[in-house]
């Protein structure tokens, strides 16, 4: 049993109010894989160029990630993104996006990746997401991430992809852009009309919501002392969330999804404490379990009788 | 035993994406009082002009609010505010603020109001907040709200007032403005160094956080189907929060404060469903209790063993 993720492998340059990095390992598939690696074997499908070297592979192998389906494009350069975060850390400006080898990416899955038990379609062209989804016929749970760009310019292919997955993960502004609905639950339900049985709405630094057919669940971001760099938080969340689902053998009940939300939240909170993959790369299972327990503690309250007038 | 609130009584004009009102009952003290009225006797201290009539008193009396300390200023006009909400409802622009009788407001407390068991200092000039706080010598719990204006132009009097209360209620941008701290917990702790044992940080449509000496608690906004008008949500939250504390006879433990956060959240969620005071004015205790229980349901998760790698 394993988790397959298809998406970007990148070098990122970021500036935040707390400093920056000129060139660090990043990309949706990388952040997802490192987080999900705590729960199951993870296979990464994505392209890299000649500049992608042993140091980067070492980070992935350090967490036991299977890199056989990382496609080395001869003469190519790895996807590069650079951005700068505003003072409040919830908004960022992209300075540069060099797609490089990602521009002509056509996912090629080995038999091992196609046999995935659980599949995560990170944010790539919706037509490619659908293509990959159909290759993984036996996946018992499939989640999909997307972005405003595809909602704006590739809405029909995106709807087609969404209609064949179990769970869609978007942030609240993307849900509103997609559906025109201002309220999270109403927007999520509109997207779920296309097929998915669940939707995760990311609320940036405020947390995330899980919407299912007749239920919703809300969890705050874990309040870390210091946010160094939010880059990859969403994909790290997805890795914890999807990973926890993959680690569960039985039926995917709302309780399983809720606990998965807590794992995603915990993983994301570690990710933002340092730049890029630095913190998650040296994370331990004990730290994750402790943070999930802390999340339960800081969100619990007991209802007791109050005499109302 | 009773709750005293000092603050504005107003007419509001609002426009939201869902419509508007030209002139509706509002003001911090009014929203607070209606919410807190479910928990205890509430006395409102604040000024009104000749234009404040029987219809407005009827709304307050309909919830059993004591209006003896509402000061009628002969020849004066009631405080008037008008604003328009942006598309995302989390930002608003003030079009007009006519302080009118509020400009020269000097709170005069009757013996009954001075004997308050619990006191809420709504957002007014910090020097007046301190003055009122010192008149209520026997109050066992005092909470204070403020705003960016006073943080900018009356910081020292605000610190003086804060140093004599138990709980400060601000929104996250105000905490950052006050302390320079980007993270909610760090900012709240800095404010608590002035004396308060607790701080509530409102996160707008995302919920609220409670920070105590060695603990934090996070609760999402209740996901209503439809937000008609957020005006007064913060003060309605405060009314539910402070009211629930007032309804508790024993020691104010973190558990009591957490449950109070849930009541505040529930009350605020009703407030935004319709314009001004319309929804809370006809609310029932049963509806509140049901929503608090729903809040517990949509935030609970059980941690169970997941084998991590």
Coordinates of C-alpha atoms in Angstrom, one line a residue:
Chain A
X1 CA 0.0 0.0 0.0
X2 CA 1.3 3.4 -0.8
X3 CA 0.5 7.0 -1.6
X4 CA 1.3 8.5 -4.9
X5 CA 1.6 12.3 -5.4
X6 CA 1.8 14.1 -8.7
X7 CA 2.9 17.6 -8.8
X8 CA 5.7 20.2 -8.8
X9 CA 9.3 19.7 -7.6
X10 CA 10.9 23.1 -7.3
X11 CA 13.5 25.5 -6.1
X12 CA 12.0 28.4 -4.3
X13 CA 13.3 31.8 -3.4
X14 CA 11.4 33.6 -0.7
X15 CA 11.6 36.7 1.4
X16 CA 9.5 37.0 4.6
X17 CA 9.6 39.6 7.3
X18 CA 12.0 37.2 9.1
X19 CA 14.5 36.7 6.4
X20 CA 14.8 34.7 3.2
X21 CA 16.4 32.0 1.1
X22 CA 17.7 32.4 -2.4
X23 CA 17.3 28.8 -3.5
X24 CA 15.7 26.1 -1.4
X25 CA 14.0 22.8 -2.1
X26 CA 10.3 23.2 -2.6
X27 CA 7.3 22.4 -4.8
X28 CA 3.9 20.9 -3.9
X29 CA 4.9 17.3 -4.4
X30 CA 8.0 17.6 -2.2
X31 CA 6.1 19.3 0.7
X32 CA 3.3 16.8 0.4
X33 CA 5.6 13.8 0.2
X34 CA 7.7 14.8 3.3
X35 CA 4.5 15.2 5.4
X36 CA 2.8 12.1 4.1
X37 CA 6.0 10.0 4.6
X38 CA 5.1 9.8 8.3
X39 CA 2.1 7.7 7.5
X40 CA 2.8 5.5 4.5
X41 CA 5.3 4.8 1.6
X42 CA 5.1 7.8 -0.7
X43 CA 6.0 7.9 -4.4
X44 CA 6.6 11.2 -6.1
X45 CA 5.8 11.8 -9.7
X46 CA 7.2 15.0 -11.2
X47 CA 10.0 16.4 -13.4
X48 CA 13.4 17.9 -12.5
X49 CA 16.3 19.3 -14.5
X50 CA 20.0 18.9 -14.5
X51 CA 20.3 21.2 -11.6
X52 CA 18.5 18.8 -9.2
X53 CA 21.2 17.1 -7.3
X54 CA 22.0 14.6 -4.6
X55 CA 21.4 17.0 -1.8
X56 CA 17.7 17.3 -2.8
X57 CA 17.3 13.6 -3.3
X58 CA 18.9 13.1 0.2
X59 CA 16.1 15.2 1.8
X60 CA 13.5 13.0 0.2
X61 CA 15.3 9.7 0.9
X62 CA 15.9 10.9 4.4
X63 CA 12.2 10.5 5.0
X64 CA 12.0 7.2 3.0
X65 CA 10.2 8.8 0.0
X66 CA 10.3 6.7 -3.2
X67 CA 11.8 8.9 -6.0
X68 CA 11.8 6.3 -8.8
X69 CA 9.2 8.3 -10.7
X70 CA 11.0 11.6 -10.5
X71 CA 11.7 12.3 -14.1
X72 CA 15.1 13.7 -14.9
X73 CA 14.7 15.9 -18.1
X74 CA 18.1 16.0 -19.8
X75 CA 19.3 19.5 -20.5
X76 CA 16.3 21.0 -18.5
X77 CA 16.1 23.2 -15.5
X78 CA 14.0 22.5 -12.4
X79 CA 10.9 24.6 -11.8
X80 CA 11.7 27.8 -10.0
X81 CA 9.4 30.1 -8.0
X82 CA 10.2 33.2 -6.1
X83 CA 8.0 35.3 -3.9
X84 CA 7.8 37.8 -1.1
X85 CA 5.4 37.7 1.8
X86 CA 3.7 40.8 3.1
X87 CA 3.8 41.9 6.7
X88 CA 0.8 39.9 7.8
X89 CA 2.1 36.7 6.2
X90 CA -1.3 35.8 4.9
X91 CA -0.6 37.5 1.5
X92 CA 2.3 37.0 -0.9
X93 CA 3.4 38.4 -4.2
X94 CA 5.0 36.2 -6.8
X95 CA 8.1 37.7 -8.2
X96 CA 9.1 35.1 -10.7
X97 CA 7.7 31.7 -12.0
X98 CA 10.0 29.8 -14.3
X99 CA 8.1 26.7 -15.3
X100 CA 11.2 25.2 -17.0
X101 CA 10.8 21.4 -17.2
X102 CA 7.4 21.7 -15.7
X103 CA 6.0 23.5 -18.8
X104 CA 5.9 20.3 -20.9
X105 CA 5.4 17.9 -18.0
X106 CA 3.5 14.8 -19.0
X107 CA 3.2 12.5 -15.9
X108 CA 4.5 9.0 -16.5
X109 CA 3.6 6.6 -13.8
X110 CA 5.4 3.4 -13.1
X111 CA 3.4 0.3 -12.2
X112 CA 4.2 1.0 -8.6
X113 CA 2.8 4.5 -8.7
X114 CA -0.3 3.4 -10.6
X115 CA -1.1 0.8 -7.9
X116 CA -1.4 3.6 -5.4
X117 CA -3.8 2.9 -2.6
X118 CA -4.3 6.7 -2.1
X119 CA -3.6 9.4 -4.7
X120 CA -2.9 13.1 -4.3
X121 CA -3.2 15.3 -7.4
X122 CA -1.3 18.4 -6.4
X123 CA -1.9 21.7 -8.2
X124 CA -1.1 21.0 -11.9
X125 CA -3.0 21.4 -15.2
X126 CA -6.5 19.9 -14.5
X127 CA -6.3 17.8 -17.7
X128 CA -3.2 16.1 -16.4
X129 CA -4.8 15.6 -13.0
X130 CA -7.7 13.7 -14.7
X131 CA -5.2 11.7 -16.8
X132 CA -3.3 10.6 -13.8
X133 CA -6.5 9.9 -11.8
X134 CA -7.7 7.5 -14.5
X135 CA -4.4 5.7 -14.5
X136 CA -4.8 4.9 -10.8
X137 CA -7.8 2.7 -11.1
X138 CA -7.5 1.0 -7.7
X139 CA -7.0 4.1 -5.6
X140 CA -9.5 3.9 -2.8
X141 CA -9.1 7.6 -1.9
X142 CA -8.1 10.5 -4.2
X143 CA -7.7 14.1 -3.2
X144 CA -7.1 17.1 -5.5
X145 CA -5.7 20.6 -5.0
X146 CA -6.0 23.4 -7.6
X147 CA -5.6 27.2 -7.8
X148 CA -7.2 30.4 -9.0
X149 CA -5.4 30.2 -12.4
X150 CA -7.2 26.9 -13.4
X151 CA -10.5 28.1 -12.0
X152 CA -10.2 31.1 -14.3
X153 CA -8.8 29.6 -17.5
X154 CA -9.5 25.8 -17.3
X155 CA -12.8 25.6 -15.5
X156 CA -14.3 22.7 -17.5
X157 CA -11.3 20.4 -17.3
X158 CA -11.1 21.2 -13.6
X159 CA -14.7 20.3 -13.1
X160 CA -14.0 17.0 -15.0
X161 CA -11.1 16.2 -12.7
X162 CA -13.1 17.1 -9.6
X163 CA -15.9 14.9 -10.6
X164 CA -13.6 11.8 -10.3
X165 CA -12.0 12.5 -6.9
X166 CA -13.2 11.9 -3.4
X167 CA -11.9 15.2 -1.8
X168 CA -11.1 18.7 -3.1
X169 CA -8.7 20.9 -1.2
X170 CA -8.9 24.7 -1.9
X171 CA -8.5 27.9 0.0
X172 CA -11.5 30.0 0.9
X173 CA -10.9 32.7 -1.8
X174 CA -10.6 29.9 -4.4
X175 CA -13.9 28.5 -3.3
X176 CA -15.6 31.9 -3.6
X177 CA -14.0 32.4 -7.0
X178 CA -15.2 29.0 -8.2
X179 CA -18.7 29.2 -6.9
X180 CA -19.6 32.9 -6.2
X181 CA -20.6 31.8 -2.7
X182 CA -19.3 33.9 0.1
X183 CA -19.9 31.3 2.9
X184 CA -17.5 28.4 3.1
X185 CA -20.1 25.7 3.6
X186 CA -22.4 26.9 0.8
X187 CA -19.4 27.1 -1.6
X188 CA -18.0 23.7 -0.6
X189 CA -21.4 22.1 -1.1
X190 CA -21.6 23.6 -4.6
X191 CA -18.3 22.1 -5.5
X192 CA -19.3 18.7 -4.0
X193 CA -22.3 18.6 -6.4
X194 CA -19.7 17.6 -9.0
X195 CA -19.0 14.4 -7.1
X196 CA -16.6 14.6 -4.2
X197 CA -17.8 13.4 -0.8
X198 CA -15.7 15.8 1.1
X199 CA -14.0 19.2 0.7
X200 CA -11.3 20.8 2.7
X201 CA -11.3 24.6 2.7
X202 CA -8.0 26.1 3.9
X203 CA -8.4 29.4 5.8
X204 CA -4.7 30.4 5.6
X205 CA -3.3 31.4 9.0
X206 CA -6.7 30.9 10.6
X207 CA -7.0 27.1 10.0
X208 CA -9.1 24.9 7.9
X209 CA -12.6 23.5 7.5
X210 CA -13.8 20.1 6.4
X211 CA -17.2 19.9 4.7
X212 CA -19.0 16.6 4.2
X213 CA -22.5 15.8 3.1
X214 CA -24.2 16.7 6.3
X215 CA -21.5 17.9 8.5
X216 CA -18.7 20.4 8.9
X217 CA -15.6 20.5 11.1
X218 CA -13.4 23.5 11.9
X219 CA -9.9 23.5 13.2
X220 CA -7.6 26.5 13.9
X221 CA -4.0 26.7 12.8
X222 CA -1.8 25.6 15.6
X223 CA -0.4 28.7 17.2
X224 CA 3.3 28.4 16.8
X225 CA 5.6 30.9 18.5
X226 CA 7.1 32.1 15.3
X227 CA 6.2 31.8 11.6
X228 CA 9.4 31.9 9.5
X229 CA 8.0 31.0 6.1
X230 CA 4.5 29.9 5.1
X231 CA 5.7 28.5 1.8
X232 CA 4.4 24.9 1.3
X233 CA 2.1 25.0 4.3
X234 CA -0.9 24.1 2.2
X235 CA 0.8 21.1 0.6
X236 CA 2.3 20.0 3.9
X237 CA -1.3 20.2 5.3
X238 CA -2.4 18.0 2.4
X239 CA 0.4 15.5 3.1
X240 CA -0.6 15.1 6.7
X241 CA -4.3 15.0 5.9
X242 CA -4.1 12.5 3.0
X243 CA -1.3 10.6 4.8
X244 CA -3.5 10.0 7.9
X245 CA -6.3 8.8 5.6
X246 CA -3.9 6.4 3.9
X247 CA -2.8 5.1 7.3
X248 CA -6.4 4.1 8.1
X249 CA -7.3 0.7 6.7
X250 CA -11.1 0.8 7.3
X251 CA -13.9 2.9 6.1
X252 CA -13.2 6.6 5.7
X253 CA -15.7 8.0 8.2
X254 CA -16.2 11.6 9.2
X255 CA -14.2 10.8 12.4
X256 CA -11.3 9.5 10.3
X257 CA -11.4 12.7 8.2
X258 CA -11.5 14.9 11.3
X259 CA -8.5 13.3 12.8
X260 CA -6.8 13.6 9.4
X261 CA -7.5 17.3 9.6
X262 CA -5.7 17.5 12.9
X263 CA -2.7 15.7 11.5
X264 CA -2.6 18.0 8.5
X265 CA -2.9 21.0 10.8
X266 CA 0.0 19.7 13.0
X267 CA 2.3 19.0 10.0
X268 CA 1.6 22.4 8.5
X269 CA 2.4 24.2 11.8
X270 CA 5.8 22.6 11.8
X271 CA 6.4 23.5 8.2
X272 CA 6.0 27.2 8.8
X273 CA 8.4 27.3 11.8
X274 CA 11.4 27.3 9.5
X275 CA 12.2 27.9 5.8
X276 CA 11.2 25.5 3.1
X277 CA 11.5 21.8 4.1
X278 CA 14.0 22.5 6.9
X279 CA 11.7 21.7 9.8
X280 CA 9.7 18.8 8.5
X281 CA 12.8 17.1 7.2
X282 CA 14.0 16.6 10.7
X283 CA 10.6 16.1 12.4
X284 CA 9.8 13.1 14.5
X285 CA 6.5 11.1 14.8
X286 CA 6.5 11.8 18.6
X287 CA 6.5 15.6 17.9
X288 CA 3.5 15.2 15.5
X289 CA 1.5 13.1 18.0
X290 CA 2.2 15.6 20.7
X291 CA 1.0 18.5 18.6
X292 CA -2.2 16.7 17.6
X293 CA -2.9 16.2 21.3
X294 CA -2.2 19.9 21.9
X295 CA -4.6 20.8 19.1
X296 CA -7.3 18.8 20.8
X297 CA -6.6 20.5 24.1
X298 CA -6.7 24.1 22.7
X299 CA -10.0 23.5 20.9
X300 CA -12.0 21.5 23.5
X301 CA -14.7 22.8 25.7
X302 CA -17.3 21.2 27.9
X303 CA -20.9 22.4 27.7
X304 CA -22.4 22.7 31.1
X305 CA -25.8 24.0 32.1
X306 CA -26.1 27.8 32.2
X307 CA -29.5 29.1 33.3
X308 CA -30.6 31.4 30.5
X309 CA -33.2 34.1 31.0
Chain B
X1 CA -26.2 40.6 41.0
X2 CA -26.0 42.3 37.6
X3 CA -23.9 43.3 34.7
X4 CA -23.2 46.9 33.9
X5 CA -22.1 48.0 30.4
X6 CA -20.9 51.5 29.6
X7 CA -20.7 52.4 25.9
X8 CA -22.4 53.8 22.9
X9 CA -26.1 53.8 22.0
X10 CA -26.5 54.6 18.4
X11 CA -28.4 54.7 15.2
X12 CA -26.5 52.9 12.4
X13 CA -26.9 53.0 8.7
X14 CA -25.3 50.1 6.8
X15 CA -24.9 48.7 3.3
X16 CA -23.8 45.1 2.9
X17 CA -23.7 43.0 -0.3
X18 CA -27.2 41.7 0.9
X19 CA -28.9 45.0 1.3
X20 CA -29.0 47.8 3.9
X21 CA -30.8 49.9 6.5
X22 CA -30.9 53.7 6.7
X23 CA -31.4 53.9 10.4
X24 CA -31.4 51.0 12.8
X25 CA -30.8 50.6 16.5
X26 CA -27.2 49.9 17.3
X27 CA -24.2 50.9 19.4
X28 CA -21.8 48.7 21.4
X29 CA -23.7 49.0 24.6
X30 CA -27.0 48.0 22.9
X31 CA -25.6 44.9 21.2
X32 CA -23.7 43.9 24.3
X33 CA -26.8 44.4 26.5
X34 CA -29.2 42.3 24.4
X35 CA -26.7 39.4 24.3
X36 CA -25.8 39.6 28.0
X37 CA -29.5 39.8 28.9
X38 CA -29.8 36.1 28.4
X39 CA -27.5 35.5 31.4
X40 CA -28.1 38.2 34.0
X41 CA -29.8 41.6 34.7
X42 CA -28.0 44.1 32.5
X43 CA -27.8 47.9 33.1
X44 CA -26.9 50.1 30.2
X45 CA -25.0 53.4 30.9
X46 CA -24.8 55.7 27.9
X47 CA -26.2 58.9 26.3
X48 CA -29.1 59.4 23.8
X49 CA -30.7 62.4 22.2
X50 CA -34.2 63.6 21.7
X51 CA -34.5 61.3 18.7
X52 CA -34.2 58.2 20.8
X53 CA -37.7 57.0 21.2
X54 CA -40.1 54.4 22.7
X55 CA -39.5 51.9 19.9
X56 CA -35.8 51.7 20.8
X57 CA -36.5 51.4 24.5
X58 CA -39.0 48.7 23.7
X59 CA -36.2 46.5 22.1
X60 CA -34.1 46.8 25.3
X61 CA -37.1 46.3 27.6
X62 CA -38.2 43.4 25.5
X63 CA -35.1 41.6 26.8
X64 CA -35.5 42.9 30.3
X65 CA -32.5 45.3 30.0
X66 CA -32.5 48.0 32.7
X67 CA -32.4 51.4 31.0
X68 CA -32.5 53.7 34.1
X69 CA -28.9 54.9 33.4
X70 CA -29.5 55.7 29.8
X71 CA -28.9 59.5 29.9
X72 CA -31.3 61.6 27.9
X73 CA -29.5 64.7 26.7
X74 CA -32.1 67.4 26.2
X75 CA -31.7 69.0 22.7
X76 CA -29.1 66.5 21.7
X77 CA -29.0 63.9 18.9
X78 CA -28.1 60.2 19.3
X79 CA -24.7 59.0 18.1
X80 CA -24.9 58.1 14.4
X81 CA -22.7 55.8 12.4
X82 CA -22.9 54.7 8.8
X83 CA -20.7 52.3 6.9
X84 CA -20.5 50.0 4.0
X85 CA -19.1 46.4 3.9
X86 CA -16.9 45.1 1.2
X87 CA -17.6 42.0 -0.8
X88 CA -15.8 39.7 1.6
X89 CA -17.6 41.1 4.7
X90 CA -14.5 41.1 6.8
X91 CA -13.6 44.7 5.9
X92 CA -15.8 47.8 6.2
X93 CA -15.5 51.5 5.3
X94 CA -16.9 54.1 7.7
X95 CA -18.9 56.7 5.7
X96 CA -20.0 59.0 8.6
X97 CA -19.5 59.2 12.3
X98 CA -21.6 61.8 14.1
X99 CA -20.7 61.6 17.8
X100 CA -23.5 64.0 18.7
X101 CA -24.3 63.5 22.5
X102 CA -21.5 60.9 22.7
X103 CA -18.9 63.7 22.2
X104 CA -19.3 65.1 25.7
X105 CA -20.4 61.8 27.3
X106 CA -19.4 61.7 31.0
X107 CA -20.7 58.4 32.4
X108 CA -22.9 58.8 35.5
X109 CA -23.6 55.6 37.3
X110 CA -26.5 55.1 39.6
X111 CA -25.9 53.1 42.8
X112 CA -27.4 50.1 41.1
X113 CA -24.9 50.3 38.2
X114 CA -22.0 50.9 40.5
X115 CA -22.8 47.8 42.4
X116 CA -22.3 45.7 39.3
X117 CA -21.1 42.2 39.9
X118 CA -19.6 42.2 36.4
X119 CA -18.6 45.2 34.3
X120 CA -18.1 45.6 30.6
X121 CA -16.3 48.7 29.4
X122 CA -17.3 48.9 25.7
X123 CA -15.1 50.9 23.3
X124 CA -15.1 54.5 24.6
X125 CA -12.3 57.0 25.6
X126 CA -9.9 55.0 27.8
X127 CA -9.8 57.7 30.5
X128 CA -13.6 57.3 30.9
X129 CA -13.2 53.5 31.0
X130 CA -10.8 53.9 33.9
X131 CA -13.1 56.3 35.6
X132 CA -16.0 53.9 35.4
X133 CA -13.9 50.9 36.4
X134 CA -12.9 52.7 39.6
X135 CA -16.5 53.5 40.4
X136 CA -17.4 49.8 40.3
X137 CA -15.2 48.8 43.3
X138 CA -17.0 45.5 43.9
X139 CA -17.0 44.1 40.4
X140 CA -15.5 40.6 40.5
X141 CA -14.9 40.5 36.7
X142 CA -14.2 43.4 34.4
X143 CA -13.7 43.2 30.6
X144 CA -12.6 46.0 28.3
X145 CA -12.9 46.6 24.6
X146 CA -11.0 49.2 22.6
X147 CA -10.1 50.2 19.1
X148 CA -7.2 51.3 16.8
X149 CA -8.0 55.0 17.4
X150 CA -7.2 54.8 21.1
X151 CA -4.2 52.6 20.6
X152 CA -2.9 55.4 18.2
X153 CA -3.8 58.5 20.1
X154 CA -4.4 57.6 23.8
X155 CA -2.1 54.7 24.4
X156 CA -1.1 55.7 28.0
X157 CA -4.6 56.1 29.3
X158 CA -5.5 52.8 27.5
X159 CA -2.7 51.0 29.3
X160 CA -3.8 52.6 32.6
X161 CA -7.4 51.2 32.0
X162 CA -6.1 47.8 30.9
X163 CA -4.0 47.5 34.0
X164 CA -7.2 47.5 36.1
X165 CA -9.3 45.0 34.3
X166 CA -9.4 41.2 34.2
X167 CA -9.9 40.7 30.5
X168 CA -9.1 42.7 27.3
X169 CA -11.0 42.0 24.1
X170 CA -9.5 43.2 20.8
X171 CA -9.3 42.0 17.3
X172 CA -6.1 40.6 15.9
X173 CA -5.1 43.6 13.9
X174 CA -5.5 45.8 17.0
X175 CA -3.3 43.4 19.0
X176 CA -0.6 43.7 16.3
X177 CA -1.0 47.5 16.2
X178 CA -0.7 47.6 20.0
X179 CA 2.3 45.3 20.4
X180 CA 4.0 45.0 17.1
X181 CA 3.6 41.2 17.5
X182 CA 2.4 39.3 14.5
X183 CA 1.4 36.2 16.4
X184 CA -1.8 36.3 18.4
X185 CA -0.5 34.5 21.5
X186 CA 2.7 36.6 21.7
X187 CA 0.7 39.8 21.3
X188 CA -1.9 38.9 23.8
X189 CA 0.8 37.9 26.4
X190 CA 2.4 41.3 25.9
X191 CA -0.9 43.1 26.6
X192 CA -1.5 40.8 29.6
X193 CA 1.8 42.0 31.1
X194 CA -0.1 45.2 32.0
X195 CA -2.3 43.2 34.4
X196 CA -5.2 41.3 32.8
X197 CA -5.4 37.5 33.5
X198 CA -7.1 36.8 30.1
X199 CA -7.3 38.2 26.7
X200 CA -9.8 37.5 23.9
X201 CA -8.5 38.1 20.4
X202 CA -11.3 38.4 17.8
X203 CA -10.5 37.0 14.4
X204 CA -13.4 38.4 12.5
X205 CA -15.3 35.9 10.4
X206 CA -12.7 33.2 11.4
X207 CA -13.6 33.1 15.1
X208 CA -11.8 34.1 18.3
X209 CA -9.0 33.0 20.6
X210 CA -8.7 33.1 24.4
X211 CA -5.3 33.5 25.9
X212 CA -4.7 33.0 29.6
X213 CA -1.4 32.7 31.5
X214 CA -0.4 29.3 30.3
X215 CA -3.1 28.3 27.9
X216 CA -4.9 29.2 24.7
X217 CA -8.2 28.2 23.3
X218 CA -9.5 28.7 19.7
X219 CA -13.0 28.6 18.4
X220 CA -14.2 29.2 14.9
X221 CA -17.1 31.4 14.0
X222 CA -20.3 29.4 13.8
X223 CA -20.9 28.8 10.0
X224 CA -24.3 30.4 9.4
X225 CA -25.9 29.9 6.1
X226 CA -26.2 33.6 5.4
X227 CA -24.4 36.7 6.8
X228 CA -26.7 39.7 6.3
X229 CA -24.8 42.3 8.4
X230 CA -21.8 41.9 10.7
X231 CA -22.4 45.2 12.5
X232 CA -22.3 44.6 16.2
X233 CA -21.0 41.1 16.0
X234 CA -18.0 41.9 18.2
X235 CA -20.1 43.5 20.9
X236 CA -22.7 40.7 20.7
X237 CA -19.8 38.3 21.2
X238 CA -18.7 40.3 24.2
X239 CA -22.2 40.2 25.6
X240 CA -22.4 36.4 25.4
X241 CA -18.9 36.0 26.7
X242 CA -19.2 38.4 29.6
X243 CA -22.8 37.3 30.3
X244 CA -21.8 33.6 30.6
X245 CA -19.0 34.6 33.1
X246 CA -21.6 36.6 35.1
X247 CA -23.9 33.6 35.2
X248 CA -21.2 31.6 36.8
X249 CA -21.1 32.0 40.6
X250 CA -17.8 30.3 41.4
X251 CA -14.2 30.8 40.5
X252 CA -13.6 32.0 36.9
X253 CA -11.5 29.0 35.7
X254 CA -10.2 28.5 32.2
X255 CA -13.0 26.0 31.6
X256 CA -15.6 28.7 32.5
X257 CA -13.9 31.1 30.1
X258 CA -13.9 28.5 27.3
X259 CA -17.6 27.9 27.7
X260 CA -18.1 31.7 27.8
X261 CA -16.2 31.9 24.4
X262 CA -18.7 29.4 23.0
X263 CA -21.6 31.4 24.2
X264 CA -20.1 34.6 22.8
X265 CA -19.5 32.8 19.5
X266 CA -23.1 31.5 19.4
X267 CA -24.6 34.9 20.2
X268 CA -22.5 36.6 17.5
X269 CA -23.5 34.1 14.9
X270 CA -27.2 34.9 15.5
X271 CA -26.4 38.7 15.3
X272 CA -25.0 38.5 11.8
X273 CA -27.9 36.6 10.4
X274 CA -30.0 39.7 10.1
X275 CA -29.5 43.5 10.3
X276 CA -28.7 45.3 13.5
X277 CA -30.4 43.9 16.5
X278 CA -33.2 42.2 14.6
X279 CA -32.2 38.6 15.2
X280 CA -31.0 38.8 18.8
X281 CA -34.1 40.8 19.8
X282 CA -36.3 37.8 19.2
X283 CA -33.7 35.0 20.0
X284 CA -34.6 32.3 22.6
X285 CA -32.4 30.6 25.2
X286 CA -33.1 27.3 23.6
X287 CA -31.7 28.5 20.3
X288 CA -28.5 29.6 22.0
X289 CA -28.0 26.4 23.9
X290 CA -28.6 24.4 20.7
X291 CA -26.0 26.4 18.8
X292 CA -23.4 26.1 21.6
X293 CA -23.9 22.3 21.4
X294 CA -23.5 22.5 17.6
X295 CA -20.3 24.5 18.1
X296 CA -18.9 21.7 20.3
X297 CA -19.9 19.1 17.6
X298 CA -18.2 20.9 14.7
X299 CA -15.0 21.4 16.6
X300 CA -14.5 18.0 18.3
X301 CA -12.2 15.3 17.2
X302 CA -11.0 12.2 18.9
X303 CA -7.3 11.3 18.8
X304 CA -6.7 7.7 18.2
X305 CA -3.5 5.8 17.5
X306 CA -2.0 6.2 14.1
X307 CA 1.2 4.3 13.5
X308 CA 3.8 6.9 12.3
X309 CA 6.9 6.0 10.4

